[in-house]
Tab-separated table of C-alpha atoms and ligand atoms in Angstrom:
chain	number	residue	atom	x	y	z
A	1	MET	CA	49.361	-98.090	-32.376
A	2	GLU	CA	48.772	-94.395	-32.930
A	3	LYS	CA	51.812	-92.470	-34.089
A	4	ARG	CA	53.902	-91.216	-31.181
A	5	VAL	CA	55.663	-87.838	-31.440
A	6	TYR	CA	58.875	-86.624	-29.687
A	7	ASN	CA	57.536	-85.183	-26.433
A	8	PHE	CA	59.861	-82.562	-24.906
A	9	SER	CA	57.445	-81.709	-22.084
A	10	PRO	CA	58.945	-80.725	-18.709
A	11	GLY	CA	56.484	-82.918	-16.883
A	12	PRO	CA	54.457	-85.016	-16.846
A	13	ALA	CA	56.953	-86.231	-19.423
A	14	MET	CA	57.790	-88.933	-21.814
A	15	LEU	CA	58.062	-92.469	-20.505
A	16	PRO	CA	59.946	-95.386	-22.119
A	17	LEU	CA	57.862	-97.167	-24.679
A	18	GLU	CA	58.582	-100.577	-23.009
A	19	VAL	CA	57.024	-99.166	-19.768
A	20	LEU	CA	53.874	-97.975	-21.500
A	21	GLU	CA	53.549	-101.352	-23.298
A	22	ALA	CA	53.942	-103.324	-20.039
A	23	ALA	CA	51.419	-101.071	-18.346
A	24	GLN	CA	48.954	-101.519	-21.249
A	25	HIS	CA	49.326	-105.243	-20.933
A	26	ASP	CA	48.738	-105.275	-17.206
A	27	LEU	CA	45.835	-102.954	-17.461
A	28	LEU	CA	43.535	-105.819	-18.153
A	29	ALA	CA	45.047	-108.347	-15.897
A	30	LEU	CA	48.266	-108.633	-13.966
A	31	PRO	CA	50.101	-111.897	-14.780
A	32	SER	CA	48.719	-114.704	-12.580
A	33	VAL	CA	46.534	-112.305	-10.607
A	34	GLY	CA	43.606	-111.998	-12.998
A	35	MET	CA	42.882	-108.421	-11.926
A	36	SER	CA	43.940	-105.105	-13.358
A	37	ILE	CA	46.667	-103.085	-11.719
A	38	LEU	CA	43.852	-100.481	-11.365
A	39	GLU	CA	41.731	-102.887	-9.424
A	40	ILE	CA	43.988	-104.616	-6.881
A	41	SER	CA	43.979	-103.850	-3.176
A	42	HIS	CA	46.882	-102.015	-1.696
A	43	ARG	CA	46.806	-104.588	1.057
A	44	SER	CA	47.120	-107.485	-1.407
A	45	LYS	CA	50.060	-109.789	-1.783
A	46	SER	CA	50.557	-108.655	-5.366
A	47	PHE	CA	50.882	-105.033	-4.388
A	48	ASP	CA	53.150	-105.957	-1.580
A	49	GLN	CA	55.480	-107.397	-4.249
A	50	ILE	CA	55.151	-104.328	-6.465
A	51	ILE	CA	55.990	-101.804	-3.819
A	52	GLY	CA	58.758	-104.094	-2.540
A	53	GLU	CA	60.364	-104.453	-5.967
A	54	THR	CA	60.065	-100.693	-6.543
A	55	GLU	CA	61.996	-100.041	-3.330
A	56	THR	CA	64.512	-102.702	-4.026
A	57	ASN	CA	65.179	-101.374	-7.573
A	58	LEU	CA	65.573	-97.793	-6.244
A	59	ARG	CA	67.924	-99.071	-3.538
A	60	GLN	CA	70.025	-100.851	-6.179
A	61	LEU	CA	70.114	-97.988	-8.665
A	62	LEU	CA	70.927	-95.275	-6.103
A	63	GLN	CA	72.878	-97.549	-3.770
A	64	ILE	CA	70.764	-96.326	-0.846
A	65	PRO	CA	72.450	-97.187	2.462
A	66	ASN	CA	70.499	-99.324	4.982
A	67	ASN	CA	69.981	-96.468	7.386
A	68	TYR	CA	67.664	-94.744	4.998
A	69	ARG	CA	63.853	-95.271	4.452
A	70	VAL	CA	62.202	-95.038	1.096
A	71	LEU	CA	58.723	-93.524	1.217
A	72	PHE	CA	56.075	-93.200	-1.473
A	73	LEU	CA	53.929	-90.174	-0.667
A	74	GLN	CA	51.223	-88.093	-2.281
A	75	GLY	CA	50.802	-84.316	-2.718
A	76	GLY	CA	53.642	-83.926	-5.219
A	77	ALA	CA	56.982	-82.315	-4.609
A	78	THR	CA	55.003	-79.248	-3.655
A	79	LEU	CA	53.674	-80.930	-0.429
A	80	GLN	CA	57.345	-81.700	0.442
A	81	PHE	CA	57.913	-77.895	0.391
A	82	SER	CA	55.659	-77.916	3.492
A	83	MET	CA	56.388	-81.272	5.029
A	84	VAL	CA	60.108	-80.636	5.291
A	85	PRO	CA	59.689	-77.486	7.451
A	86	ILE	CA	56.720	-78.887	9.398
A	87	ASN	CA	58.830	-81.869	10.468
A	88	PHE	CA	62.290	-80.224	10.846
A	89	LEU	CA	61.890	-76.517	11.335
A	90	ARG	CA	58.729	-76.074	13.434
A	91	GLY	CA	59.585	-75.377	17.077
A	92	THR	CA	63.334	-75.737	16.685
A	93	ASN	CA	64.232	-72.090	17.283
A	94	ARG	CA	66.840	-72.511	14.559
A	95	PRO	CA	66.796	-71.098	11.059
A	96	ALA	CA	66.775	-73.233	7.912
A	97	ASP	CA	69.176	-72.364	5.120
A	98	TYR	CA	67.728	-72.205	1.590
A	99	ILE	CA	69.837	-71.958	-1.563
A	100	THR	CA	67.495	-70.653	-4.300
A	101	THR	CA	68.582	-71.150	-7.868
A	102	GLY	CA	65.179	-70.887	-9.525
A	103	THR	CA	61.453	-70.958	-9.370
A	104	TRP	CA	60.991	-74.210	-7.422
A	105	GLY	CA	63.521	-73.358	-4.725
A	106	ILE	CA	61.817	-70.040	-4.200
A	107	LYS	CA	58.486	-71.757	-3.718
A	108	ALA	CA	60.010	-74.172	-1.225
A	109	ALA	CA	61.496	-71.341	0.755
A	110	LYS	CA	58.131	-69.524	0.869
A	111	GLU	CA	56.444	-72.510	2.435
A	112	ALA	CA	59.236	-72.882	4.982
A	113	GLN	CA	58.728	-69.227	6.084
A	114	ARG	CA	55.414	-70.282	7.508
A	115	GLU	CA	57.071	-72.567	9.943
A	116	GLY	CA	60.049	-70.587	11.163
A	117	GLU	CA	63.093	-68.508	10.217
A	118	VAL	CA	64.460	-68.991	6.761
A	119	CYS	CA	67.853	-67.805	5.619
A	120	LEU	CA	68.227	-67.281	1.897
A	121	VAL	CA	71.895	-68.085	1.981
A	122	TRP	CA	72.347	-67.740	-1.711
A	123	ASP	CA	69.879	-66.474	-4.317
A	124	GLY	CA	70.419	-66.478	-8.095
A	125	LYS	CA	68.111	-63.454	-8.807
A	126	SER	CA	70.911	-60.923	-9.662
A	127	ASP	CA	72.030	-63.321	-12.462
A	128	ASN	CA	68.432	-63.931	-13.538
A	129	TYR	CA	68.698	-67.571	-12.187
A	130	SER	CA	71.177	-68.536	-14.823
A	131	ARG	CA	73.667	-70.337	-12.574
A	132	VAL	CA	74.270	-72.272	-9.343
A	133	PRO	CA	76.656	-70.970	-6.684
A	134	GLN	CA	80.360	-71.841	-6.470
A	135	PRO	CA	81.205	-73.635	-3.247
A	136	ASN	CA	83.108	-70.597	-1.968
A	137	GLU	CA	80.028	-68.365	-2.370
A	138	LEU	CA	78.064	-70.360	0.173
A	139	LYS	CA	78.147	-69.242	3.831
A	140	LEU	CA	76.133	-71.875	5.571
A	141	ASN	CA	75.065	-71.652	9.146
A	142	PRO	CA	76.530	-74.603	11.177
A	143	GLU	CA	73.571	-74.300	13.579
A	144	ALA	CA	70.857	-74.425	10.903
A	145	ALA	CA	68.043	-76.994	11.201
A	146	TYR	CA	68.834	-78.123	7.637
A	147	VAL	CA	70.011	-76.764	4.283
A	148	HIS	CA	67.645	-77.062	1.338
A	149	PHE	CA	68.526	-76.797	-2.360
A	150	THR	CA	67.088	-77.834	-5.746
A	151	SER	CA	69.534	-79.984	-7.658
A	152	ASN	CA	68.000	-79.105	-10.970
A	153	GLU	CA	65.774	-76.066	-11.596
A	154	THR	CA	63.363	-77.429	-14.253
A	155	ILE	CA	62.134	-73.966	-15.496
A	156	GLU	CA	65.451	-72.181	-15.789
A	157	GLY	CA	67.532	-75.266	-16.730
A	158	VAL	CA	70.313	-74.871	-14.170
A	159	GLU	CA	71.740	-77.870	-12.337
A	160	PHE	CA	74.296	-78.536	-9.564
A	161	ARG	CA	77.201	-80.762	-10.613
A	162	THR	CA	78.020	-81.577	-7.046
A	163	SER	CA	75.894	-81.106	-3.914
A	164	PRO	CA	76.762	-78.318	-1.510
A	165	ASP	CA	78.863	-79.367	1.485
A	166	SER	CA	76.607	-78.816	4.544
A	167	GLY	CA	78.953	-80.369	7.132
A	168	ASN	CA	76.888	-81.825	9.955
A	169	VAL	CA	73.757	-79.993	9.033
A	170	PRO	CA	71.225	-82.262	7.249
A	171	LEU	CA	71.227	-81.642	3.510
A	172	VAL	CA	67.680	-81.660	1.999
A	173	CYS	CA	67.297	-81.767	-1.711
A	174	ASP	CA	64.389	-81.385	-4.189
A	175	MET	CA	65.571	-83.793	-6.853
A	176	SER	CA	62.336	-83.891	-8.766
A	177	SER	CA	63.720	-83.220	-12.186
A	178	ASP	CA	67.014	-85.018	-12.192
A	179	PHE	CA	66.185	-88.029	-9.928
A	180	LEU	CA	67.619	-91.182	-11.532
A	181	ALA	CA	69.389	-89.208	-14.247
A	182	ARG	CA	72.852	-89.779	-12.699
A	183	PRO	CA	74.464	-91.462	-9.672
A	184	VAL	CA	73.885	-89.688	-6.354
A	185	ARG	CA	75.913	-90.147	-3.158
A	186	VAL	CA	72.824	-90.572	-0.939
A	187	GLU	CA	74.967	-90.810	2.185
A	188	ARG	CA	75.632	-87.039	1.803
A	189	TYR	CA	71.922	-86.244	2.276
A	190	GLY	CA	69.529	-86.151	5.154
A	191	LEU	CA	66.511	-86.177	2.895
A	192	ILE	CA	65.882	-86.361	-0.881
A	193	TYR	CA	62.501	-85.948	-2.444
A	194	ALA	CA	61.310	-86.229	-6.028
A	195	GLY	CA	57.866	-85.993	-7.642
A	196	ALA	CA	57.803	-88.952	-10.046
A	197	GLN	CA	56.392	-87.307	-13.195
A	198	LYS	CA	59.608	-85.835	-14.532
A	199	ASN	CA	61.904	-88.805	-14.716
A	200	ALA	CA	60.623	-91.683	-12.651
A	201	GLY	CA	57.032	-92.384	-13.558
A	202	PRO	CA	53.559	-90.694	-13.760
A	203	ALA	CA	52.156	-87.935	-11.585
A	204	GLY	CA	50.702	-89.088	-8.299
A	205	VAL	CA	53.595	-90.399	-6.243
A	206	THR	CA	56.563	-88.574	-4.603
A	207	ILE	CA	59.547	-90.575	-3.618
A	208	VAL	CA	61.172	-89.558	-0.344
A	209	ILE	CA	64.502	-90.984	0.838
A	210	ILE	CA	65.147	-90.076	4.487
A	211	ARG	CA	67.926	-90.938	6.914
A	212	ASP	CA	66.780	-92.778	10.124
A	213	ASP	CA	68.153	-90.242	12.547
A	214	LEU	CA	66.082	-87.484	11.027
A	215	LEU	CA	62.925	-89.457	11.816
A	216	GLU	CA	63.763	-89.126	15.518
A	217	ARG	CA	63.704	-85.295	15.152
A	218	VAL	CA	60.012	-85.317	14.064
A	219	PRO	CA	57.878	-83.518	16.666
A	220	ASP	CA	55.047	-85.461	18.328
A	221	ASN	CA	51.452	-85.023	17.427
A	222	LEU	CA	51.789	-83.944	13.778
A	223	HIS	CA	48.917	-84.776	11.507
A	224	THR	CA	49.483	-88.447	10.510
A	225	MET	CA	49.732	-87.838	6.777
A	226	LEU	CA	52.240	-85.068	7.309
A	227	ASP	CA	54.451	-87.060	9.722
A	228	TYR	CA	57.485	-88.718	8.133
A	229	ARG	CA	57.939	-90.950	11.135
A	230	LEU	CA	54.452	-92.360	10.889
A	231	GLN	CA	54.645	-92.693	7.163
A	232	ALA	CA	57.851	-94.671	7.578
A	233	LYS	CA	56.425	-96.778	10.416
A	234	ASN	CA	53.454	-97.667	8.193
A	235	LYS	CA	55.720	-98.337	5.169
A	236	SER	CA	53.793	-95.675	3.125
A	237	LEU	CA	50.602	-97.636	3.646
A	238	TYR	CA	48.826	-95.650	6.323
A	239	ASN	CA	46.176	-94.854	3.774
A	240	THR	CA	45.610	-96.036	0.204
A	241	PRO	CA	48.855	-95.179	-1.711
A	242	PRO	CA	48.813	-94.317	-5.470
A	243	VAL	CA	48.953	-97.937	-6.574
A	244	PHE	CA	49.189	-97.365	-10.312
A	245	ALA	CA	51.874	-94.626	-10.003
A	246	ILE	CA	54.018	-96.836	-7.818
A	247	TYR	CA	53.637	-99.741	-10.171
A	248	THR	CA	54.753	-97.499	-13.076
A	249	VAL	CA	57.834	-96.415	-11.100
A	250	MET	CA	58.582	-100.105	-10.700
A	251	LEU	CA	58.458	-100.560	-14.440
A	252	VAL	CA	60.669	-97.501	-15.054
A	253	THR	CA	63.287	-98.757	-12.492
A	254	ARG	CA	63.113	-102.152	-14.145
A	255	TRP	CA	63.708	-100.568	-17.479
A	256	LEU	CA	66.709	-98.585	-16.064
A	257	ILE	CA	68.227	-101.765	-14.681
A	258	LYS	CA	67.533	-104.124	-17.639
A	259	LYS	CA	67.913	-101.736	-20.529
A	260	ILE	CA	70.385	-99.110	-19.278
A	261	GLY	CA	72.261	-101.077	-16.625
A	262	ASP	CA	73.017	-98.460	-14.025
A	263	LEU	CA	72.926	-94.723	-13.369
A	264	GLN	CA	76.483	-94.271	-14.652
A	265	ASN	CA	75.332	-95.449	-18.038
A	266	MET	CA	72.229	-93.307	-17.777
A	267	ALA	CA	74.340	-90.266	-16.952
A	268	ALA	CA	76.700	-90.862	-19.879
A	269	ARG	CA	73.710	-91.010	-22.207
A	270	ASN	CA	72.151	-87.863	-20.788
A	271	GLN	CA	75.558	-86.127	-21.105
A	272	GLN	CA	75.721	-87.088	-24.715
A	273	LYS	CA	72.159	-86.004	-25.426
A	274	SER	CA	72.427	-82.678	-23.866
A	275	LYS	CA	75.810	-82.024	-25.560
A	276	LEU	CA	74.093	-82.279	-28.921
A	277	LEU	CA	71.838	-79.338	-28.078
A	278	TYR	CA	74.405	-77.223	-26.207
A	279	ASP	CA	76.869	-77.649	-29.084
A	280	ALA	CA	74.127	-76.455	-31.507
A	281	ILE	CA	73.578	-73.395	-29.282
A	282	ASP	CA	77.358	-72.683	-28.883
A	283	GLN	CA	78.109	-73.037	-32.579
A	284	SER	CA	75.229	-70.842	-33.685
A	285	ASN	CA	77.181	-67.534	-33.681
A	286	GLY	CA	74.724	-66.062	-31.205
A	287	PHE	CA	71.616	-67.095	-33.136
A	288	TYR	CA	70.678	-69.349	-30.178
A	289	ARG	CA	71.374	-67.912	-26.744
A	290	GLY	CA	71.462	-70.426	-23.899
A	291	HIS	CA	69.823	-69.213	-20.681
A	292	ALA	CA	72.090	-71.183	-18.269
A	293	GLN	CA	75.728	-70.291	-17.825
A	294	PRO	CA	77.906	-73.125	-19.195
A	295	ASP	CA	79.135	-74.516	-15.850
A	296	SER	CA	75.507	-74.703	-14.579
A	297	ARG	CA	73.834	-76.187	-17.576
A	298	SER	CA	71.156	-78.780	-16.891
A	299	LEU	CA	71.350	-82.252	-18.477
A	300	MET	CA	67.573	-82.463	-18.316
A	301	ASN	CA	66.150	-79.100	-19.339
A	302	VAL	CA	67.898	-77.191	-22.084
A	303	THR	CA	66.691	-73.554	-22.221
A	304	TRP	CA	67.505	-71.001	-24.869
A	305	ARG	CA	66.323	-67.903	-26.708
A	306	LEU	CA	66.149	-66.892	-30.323
A	307	PRO	CA	66.762	-63.409	-31.701
A	308	THR	CA	63.114	-62.399	-31.550
A	309	ALA	CA	59.903	-63.605	-29.993
A	310	GLU	CA	58.456	-63.961	-33.467
A	311	LEU	CA	61.230	-66.361	-34.459
A	312	GLU	CA	60.649	-68.257	-31.238
A	313	GLN	CA	57.004	-68.752	-32.249
A	314	LYS	CA	57.979	-69.805	-35.689
A	315	PHE	CA	60.556	-72.238	-34.317
A	316	ILE	CA	57.917	-73.946	-32.087
A	317	LYS	CA	55.382	-74.099	-34.954
A	318	GLU	CA	57.836	-75.536	-37.521
A	319	ALA	CA	59.203	-77.967	-34.974
A	320	GLN	CA	55.760	-79.521	-34.604
A	321	ALA	CA	55.716	-80.250	-38.322
A	322	ARG	CA	58.700	-82.497	-37.573
A	323	ASP	CA	56.895	-84.220	-34.667
A	324	LEU	CA	58.917	-82.219	-32.094
A	325	TYR	CA	56.392	-81.202	-29.430
A	326	GLU	CA	56.229	-79.236	-26.178
A	327	LEU	CA	59.207	-77.011	-26.816
A	328	LYS	CA	57.726	-73.724	-25.611
A	329	GLY	CA	59.691	-72.327	-22.592
A	330	HIS	CA	58.006	-71.513	-19.364
A	331	ARG	CA	56.297	-68.108	-19.444
A	332	SER	CA	58.721	-66.724	-16.761
A	333	VAL	CA	61.835	-67.458	-18.800
A	334	GLY	CA	60.382	-67.408	-22.364
A	335	GLY	CA	62.046	-68.844	-25.382
A	336	ILE	CA	62.550	-72.564	-25.864
A	337	ARG	CA	62.973	-75.382	-23.358
A	338	ALA	CA	63.695	-78.909	-24.468
A	339	SER	CA	63.263	-81.399	-21.582
A	340	ILE	CA	65.301	-84.417	-22.415
A	341	TYR	CA	64.703	-86.737	-19.437
A	342	ASN	CA	65.925	-90.376	-19.317
A	343	ALA	CA	63.197	-91.669	-21.543
A	344	MET	CA	63.950	-89.289	-24.484
A	345	PRO	CA	65.971	-91.358	-26.923
A	346	THR	CA	69.155	-89.912	-28.486
A	347	SER	CA	67.425	-90.170	-31.879
A	348	GLY	CA	64.778	-87.613	-30.739
A	349	VAL	CA	67.472	-85.190	-29.616
A	350	GLN	CA	69.230	-85.694	-32.961
A	351	VAL	CA	66.099	-84.781	-34.865
A	352	LEU	CA	65.787	-81.605	-32.778
A	353	ARG	CA	69.428	-80.756	-33.217
A	354	ASP	CA	69.129	-81.198	-37.035
A	355	PHE	CA	66.076	-79.023	-37.086
A	356	MET	CA	67.877	-76.312	-35.050
A	357	LEU	CA	70.705	-76.205	-37.590
A	358	GLU	CA	68.301	-76.065	-40.501
A	359	PHE	CA	66.131	-73.366	-38.904
A	360	GLN	CA	69.201	-71.258	-38.226
A	361	THR	CA	70.316	-71.543	-41.831
A	362	ASN	CA	66.903	-70.503	-43.066
A	363	ASN	CA	66.416	-67.579	-40.673
A	364	ALA	CA	69.964	-66.275	-40.009
A	365	ASP	CA	69.259	-63.091	-41.942
A	366	GLN	CA	66.748	-62.113	-39.268
A	367	LYS	CA	69.416	-62.126	-36.487
A	368	SER	CA	68.875	-59.011	-34.324
B	1	LIG	C1	57.803	-80.247	-11.092
B	1	LIG	C2	58.686	-79.769	-9.990
B	1	LIG	C3	58.052	-79.547	-8.700
B	1	LIG	C4	56.559	-79.580	-8.463
B	1	LIG	O1	56.157	-80.943	-8.510
B	1	LIG	P1	54.572	-81.306	-8.178
B	1	LIG	O2	54.691	-82.742	-8.204
B	1	LIG	O3	53.755	-80.695	-9.273
B	1	LIG	O4	54.255	-80.747	-6.857
B	1	LIG	C5	58.916	-79.286	-7.660
B	1	LIG	N1	60.234	-79.167	-7.868
B	1	LIG	C6	60.787	-79.412	-9.075
B	1	LIG	C7	62.276	-79.292	-9.142
B	1	LIG	C8	59.993	-79.717	-10.120
B	1	LIG	O5	60.616	-79.980	-11.334
């Protein structure tokens, strides 16, 4: 095998080695099928089993109640920015509430504005998107069509600890970058969506978990591919689904169940991993400056700055010499971003933490 480096990419992101090995094995022939996972029909019995197990595993891990459907759609989380308002805002004469804590939430709200009235009930701009709101800062409209929020803002690295309380208004969440990272009380949500390529699999499939009663609100005569009700009725098989991506999500959920156990265990690990980096930031005497405020810190995307842009460049370059890759922050925030999703082992985070301490020692005299 070629050497593998520690990949801190925000997405597509690192997958567990066991998953890649199983995919490699099945690439030539699925056991007792004699055909590659890339070659089988989406109408075949073997794929039926694959999509069935993927759903069963997700239901087990997230304890999804029976009155929710699990859909496997295409178009990424970005298409959900449109599908949600097309299905639930269009023609309602009600506003939709959007809580925007970073770049992805802003994009979601922009798409919704094409379909109806959008209320930006809370926006993190004045704090440079460094925190999520406190519950008492949220004034939600009890008549809203739905409330939308982003549980983890991947670019800024801010994450909700608990979901907002939307009362009887359906709560809609873009969970792309912390899906399967911790337990979720699915019964509090009307709809959850997550592009797979951050934490659940490869690019190409978006998982949607939707409560049955919301399907009844979908207006008639939508385009089939944009209609949650028809997608649910056809069990995500109206057209050819992304077979390989769904199969890989099956392998990832298997890995979670067999190797990790459950999402409590996964969350404890993620807590432990992120603490290594946040401690290094907090104990650096201001050499490293975290972007997120402490009570809003993400377990998945740790973002921080160094005293100068030159030092940030040097940090990224020297990190690569230690096999620590993809640490450059998003251009809108700058600095460093370490994405430490489920598949990043603690050992990788330890190597990064050790490098941070060493880099600080060697460069502390350049503190601004
Ligand atoms: C990556 C990301 C998206 C965009 O996902 P695509 O699959 O590229 O459309 C949306 N929301 C969040 C929170 C993300 O991290």
